[in-house]
């Protein structure tokens, strides 16, 4: 069957009307979407401005910064975050190395005063030396209690007991570094007589001169 010219004209008119209607509908839909997009852009811009203000207020209050929203394309594509992390790692590594290298210098300086402080402790005289000096300075015999009392007054920082002094005096007597004199029930100690050994050479010298 062949179509007549009238029928083809009607079909063209129908298609033309349909296409025109679709074009108008498409244009209206584009306008509607553009309006929604513009409104969404305005809303997004307002939210971004509010976010910036809130971040500044949070930093001013000293609180930790909140993560940036994932919807912002600029924040997602920014590669500056990993670079900052690596930089902070290197800076912290340098700081830790600097802290580790400084203590040996301080430790060397801290050891010097300890050596100076320990030196005077070795110069303290022993109890035997103190007793011998005390007996040498005394012109009269002294008992162990008297020697202990005198040394305690001169050296209050040392614990000097009478029993220890008596034992030390007996040891000096045994070595001929002190003399013991007993008077009744009491025992007195004196320094050894150093003048007695000097007299025999003088007696021996006189007969030598007489023989000459």
Tab-separated table of C-alpha atoms in Angstrom:
chain	number	residue	atom	x	y	z
A	1	UNK	CA	0.000	0.000	0.000
A	2	UNK	CA	1.240	3.406	-0.878
A	3	UNK	CA	0.713	6.416	1.290
A	4	UNK	CA	-1.023	9.399	-0.086
A	5	UNK	CA	0.477	12.893	0.132
A	6	UNK	CA	-2.180	13.890	2.624
A	7	UNK	CA	-1.177	11.168	5.073
A	8	UNK	CA	2.541	12.038	4.896
A	9	UNK	CA	1.694	15.654	5.552
A	10	UNK	CA	-0.296	14.705	8.625
A	11	UNK	CA	2.573	12.523	9.939
A	12	UNK	CA	5.096	15.331	9.468
A	13	UNK	CA	2.819	17.703	11.301
A	14	UNK	CA	2.443	15.255	14.162
A	15	UNK	CA	6.219	14.629	14.400
A	16	UNK	CA	6.891	18.330	14.192
A	17	UNK	CA	4.453	19.058	16.988
A	18	UNK	CA	5.890	16.231	19.085
A	19	UNK	CA	9.477	17.406	18.598
A	20	UNK	CA	8.499	20.970	19.418
A	21	UNK	CA	6.800	19.832	22.610
A	22	UNK	CA	9.839	17.738	23.589
A	23	UNK	CA	12.167	20.654	22.940
A	24	UNK	CA	10.100	22.940	25.125
A	25	UNK	CA	9.948	20.309	27.845
A	26	UNK	CA	13.724	19.766	27.603
A	27	UNK	CA	14.385	23.490	27.826
A	28	UNK	CA	12.161	23.845	30.868
A	29	UNK	CA	13.869	20.850	32.530
A	30	UNK	CA	17.299	22.379	31.887
A	31	UNK	CA	16.156	25.659	33.383
A	32	UNK	CA	14.781	23.853	36.412
A	33	UNK	CA	18.018	21.907	36.915
A	34	UNK	CA	20.108	25.043	36.466
A	35	UNK	CA	18.037	26.731	39.123
A	36	UNK	CA	18.528	23.798	41.479
A	37	UNK	CA	22.266	23.688	40.731
A	38	UNK	CA	22.602	27.394	41.400
A	39	UNK	CA	20.677	26.998	44.632
A	40	UNK	CA	22.885	24.064	45.632
A	41	UNK	CA	25.981	26.070	44.784
A	42	UNK	CA	24.738	28.891	46.970
A	43	UNK	CA	24.053	26.435	49.784
A	44	UNK	CA	27.496	24.842	49.342
A	45	UNK	CA	29.187	28.242	49.370
A	46	UNK	CA	27.313	29.214	52.521
A	47	UNK	CA	28.284	25.935	54.194
A	48	UNK	CA	31.918	26.429	53.228
A	49	UNK	CA	31.899	29.937	54.674
A	50	UNK	CA	30.305	28.650	57.867
A	51	UNK	CA	32.899	25.864	58.044
A	52	UNK	CA	35.750	28.391	57.719
A	53	UNK	CA	34.306	30.545	60.492
A	54	UNK	CA	33.822	27.523	62.772
A	55	UNK	CA	37.388	26.307	62.171
A	56	UNK	CA	38.805	29.724	63.019
A	57	UNK	CA	36.743	29.849	66.206
A	58	UNK	CA	37.884	26.323	67.160
A	59	UNK	CA	41.546	27.229	66.627
A	60	UNK	CA	41.092	30.373	68.656
A	61	UNK	CA	39.681	28.308	71.519
A	62	UNK	CA	42.667	25.953	71.385
A	63	UNK	CA	40.738	22.813	70.442
A	64	UNK	CA	41.891	20.208	67.948
A	65	UNK	CA	41.050	20.880	64.329
A	66	UNK	CA	38.179	18.906	62.831
A	67	UNK	CA	38.597	16.940	59.551
A	68	UNK	CA	37.620	18.805	56.411
A	69	UNK	CA	34.400	17.730	54.633
A	70	UNK	CA	34.821	15.107	51.914
A	71	UNK	CA	32.320	16.890	49.613
A	72	UNK	CA	34.778	19.679	48.780
A	73	UNK	CA	36.681	18.627	45.611
A	74	UNK	CA	39.599	20.951	46.321
A	75	UNK	CA	40.248	19.395	49.732
A	76	UNK	CA	40.110	15.840	48.367
A	77	UNK	CA	42.586	16.476	45.557
A	78	UNK	CA	45.062	18.468	47.672
A	79	UNK	CA	48.385	16.508	48.023
A	80	UNK	CA	49.741	18.807	50.723
A	81	UNK	CA	48.594	16.631	53.665
A	82	UNK	CA	51.046	13.697	53.176
A	83	UNK	CA	53.896	16.146	52.520
A	84	UNK	CA	53.224	17.848	55.841
A	85	UNK	CA	53.256	14.492	57.631
A	86	UNK	CA	56.621	13.537	56.155
A	87	UNK	CA	58.012	16.936	57.032
A	88	UNK	CA	56.873	16.633	60.614
A	89	UNK	CA	58.405	13.163	60.827
A	90	UNK	CA	61.784	14.443	59.644
A	91	UNK	CA	61.609	17.406	61.990
A	92	UNK	CA	60.753	15.190	64.956
A	93	UNK	CA	63.571	12.815	63.991
A	94	UNK	CA	66.048	15.701	63.966
A	95	UNK	CA	64.797	16.900	67.333
A	96	UNK	CA	65.158	13.439	68.875
A	97	UNK	CA	68.661	13.100	67.503
A	98	UNK	CA	69.568	16.508	68.881
A	99	UNK	CA	68.199	15.537	72.290
A	100	UNK	CA	70.162	12.279	72.278
A	101	UNK	CA	73.449	13.990	71.424
A	102	UNK	CA	73.240	16.645	74.166
A	103	UNK	CA	73.237	14.409	77.344
A	104	UNK	CA	76.857	13.115	76.965
A	105	UNK	CA	78.167	16.680	77.160
A	106	UNK	CA	76.155	17.353	80.294
A	107	UNK	CA	77.230	14.060	81.825
A	108	UNK	CA	80.905	14.887	81.360
A	109	UNK	CA	80.392	18.212	83.075
A	110	UNK	CA	78.441	16.544	85.891
A	111	UNK	CA	81.258	14.081	86.640
A	112	UNK	CA	83.845	16.799	87.340
A	113	UNK	CA	82.325	18.190	90.565
A	114	UNK	CA	81.865	14.667	91.961
A	115	UNK	CA	85.606	14.051	91.789
A	116	UNK	CA	86.293	17.306	93.596
A	117	UNK	CA	83.726	16.525	96.274
A	118	UNK	CA	85.137	13.081	97.088
A	119	UNK	CA	88.722	14.262	97.469
A	120	UNK	CA	88.432	15.858	100.965
A	121	UNK	CA	86.841	12.704	102.454
A	122	UNK	CA	90.077	10.699	102.163
A	123	UNK	CA	92.039	13.280	104.200
A	124	UNK	CA	90.350	12.453	107.535
A	125	UNK	CA	92.784	11.055	110.134
A	126	UNK	CA	92.229	7.651	111.681
A	127	UNK	CA	91.370	7.069	115.322
A	128	UNK	CA	94.903	5.783	116.026
A	129	UNK	CA	96.416	9.015	114.702
A	130	UNK	CA	94.000	11.131	116.749
A	131	UNK	CA	94.864	9.240	119.957
A	132	UNK	CA	98.622	9.458	119.368
A	133	UNK	CA	98.400	13.208	118.689
A	134	UNK	CA	96.301	13.737	121.794
A	135	UNK	CA	98.729	11.835	124.026
A	136	UNK	CA	101.658	13.749	122.534
A	137	UNK	CA	100.025	17.106	123.277
A	138	UNK	CA	99.202	16.147	126.897
A	139	UNK	CA	101.726	16.658	129.683
A	140	UNK	CA	99.899	14.432	132.187
A	141	UNK	CA	98.576	10.850	131.939
A	142	UNK	CA	95.046	10.449	130.659
A	143	UNK	CA	92.526	7.651	131.086
A	144	UNK	CA	90.654	6.080	128.211
A	145	UNK	CA	87.470	7.902	129.216
A	146	UNK	CA	89.267	11.256	129.298
A	147	UNK	CA	90.818	10.636	125.879
A	148	UNK	CA	87.433	9.653	124.426
A	149	UNK	CA	85.730	12.748	125.896
A	150	UNK	CA	88.421	15.089	124.581
A	151	UNK	CA	88.327	13.625	121.081
A	152	UNK	CA	84.505	13.770	121.012
A	153	UNK	CA	84.630	17.512	121.752
A	154	UNK	CA	87.194	18.153	119.021
A	155	UNK	CA	85.477	15.878	116.483
A	156	UNK	CA	81.727	15.955	117.213
A	157	UNK	CA	80.923	14.468	113.785
A	158	UNK	CA	82.629	11.173	114.667
A	159	UNK	CA	81.285	8.545	117.060
A	160	UNK	CA	84.110	7.906	119.517
A	161	UNK	CA	83.331	5.273	122.149
A	162	UNK	CA	85.354	4.731	125.319
A	163	UNK	CA	85.643	0.965	124.775
A	164	UNK	CA	87.056	1.482	121.282
A	165	UNK	CA	89.523	4.085	122.598
A	166	UNK	CA	90.655	1.699	125.387
A	167	UNK	CA	91.211	-1.110	122.885
A	168	UNK	CA	93.161	1.221	120.595
A	169	UNK	CA	95.306	2.418	123.524
A	170	UNK	CA	96.140	-1.169	124.500
A	171	UNK	CA	97.175	-1.809	120.911
A	172	UNK	CA	99.474	1.228	120.970
A	173	UNK	CA	100.998	0.019	124.241
A	174	UNK	CA	101.646	-3.385	122.683
A	175	UNK	CA	103.504	-1.710	119.805
A	176	UNK	CA	105.427	0.609	122.170
A	177	UNK	CA	103.608	3.623	120.731
A	178	UNK	CA	102.161	4.512	124.147
A	179	UNK	CA	102.863	3.856	127.857
A	180	UNK	CA	100.443	2.544	130.459
A	181	UNK	CA	100.537	3.586	134.130
A	182	UNK	CA	98.278	1.959	136.688
A	183	UNK	CA	97.284	3.985	139.754
A	184	UNK	CA	95.139	1.923	142.069
A	185	UNK	CA	92.224	0.559	140.061
A	186	UNK	CA	92.582	3.205	137.340
A	187	UNK	CA	94.754	2.938	134.229
A	188	UNK	CA	96.310	6.001	132.616
A	189	UNK	CA	98.096	6.344	129.290
A	190	UNK	CA	100.876	8.654	128.145
A	191	UNK	CA	102.908	9.163	125.012
A	192	UNK	CA	106.121	7.127	124.706
A	193	UNK	CA	109.201	8.748	126.288
A	194	UNK	CA	111.419	9.803	123.405
A	195	UNK	CA	114.170	11.353	125.581
A	196	UNK	CA	115.419	8.066	127.074
A	197	UNK	CA	117.047	6.658	123.886
A	198	UNK	CA	118.975	9.927	123.444
A	199	UNK	CA	120.850	9.722	126.822
A	200	UNK	CA	122.975	6.571	126.220
A	201	UNK	CA	124.922	8.053	123.279
A	202	UNK	CA	125.855	11.056	125.450
A	203	UNK	CA	127.160	8.739	128.243
A	204	UNK	CA	129.173	6.778	125.716
A	205	UNK	CA	130.627	9.954	124.254
A	206	UNK	CA	132.003	11.218	127.574
A	207	UNK	CA	134.344	8.203	128.263
A	208	UNK	CA	135.537	8.441	124.725
A	209	UNK	CA	136.655	12.005	125.317
A	210	UNK	CA	138.283	11.028	128.631
A	211	UNK	CA	140.261	8.252	126.995
A	212	UNK	CA	141.476	10.645	124.367
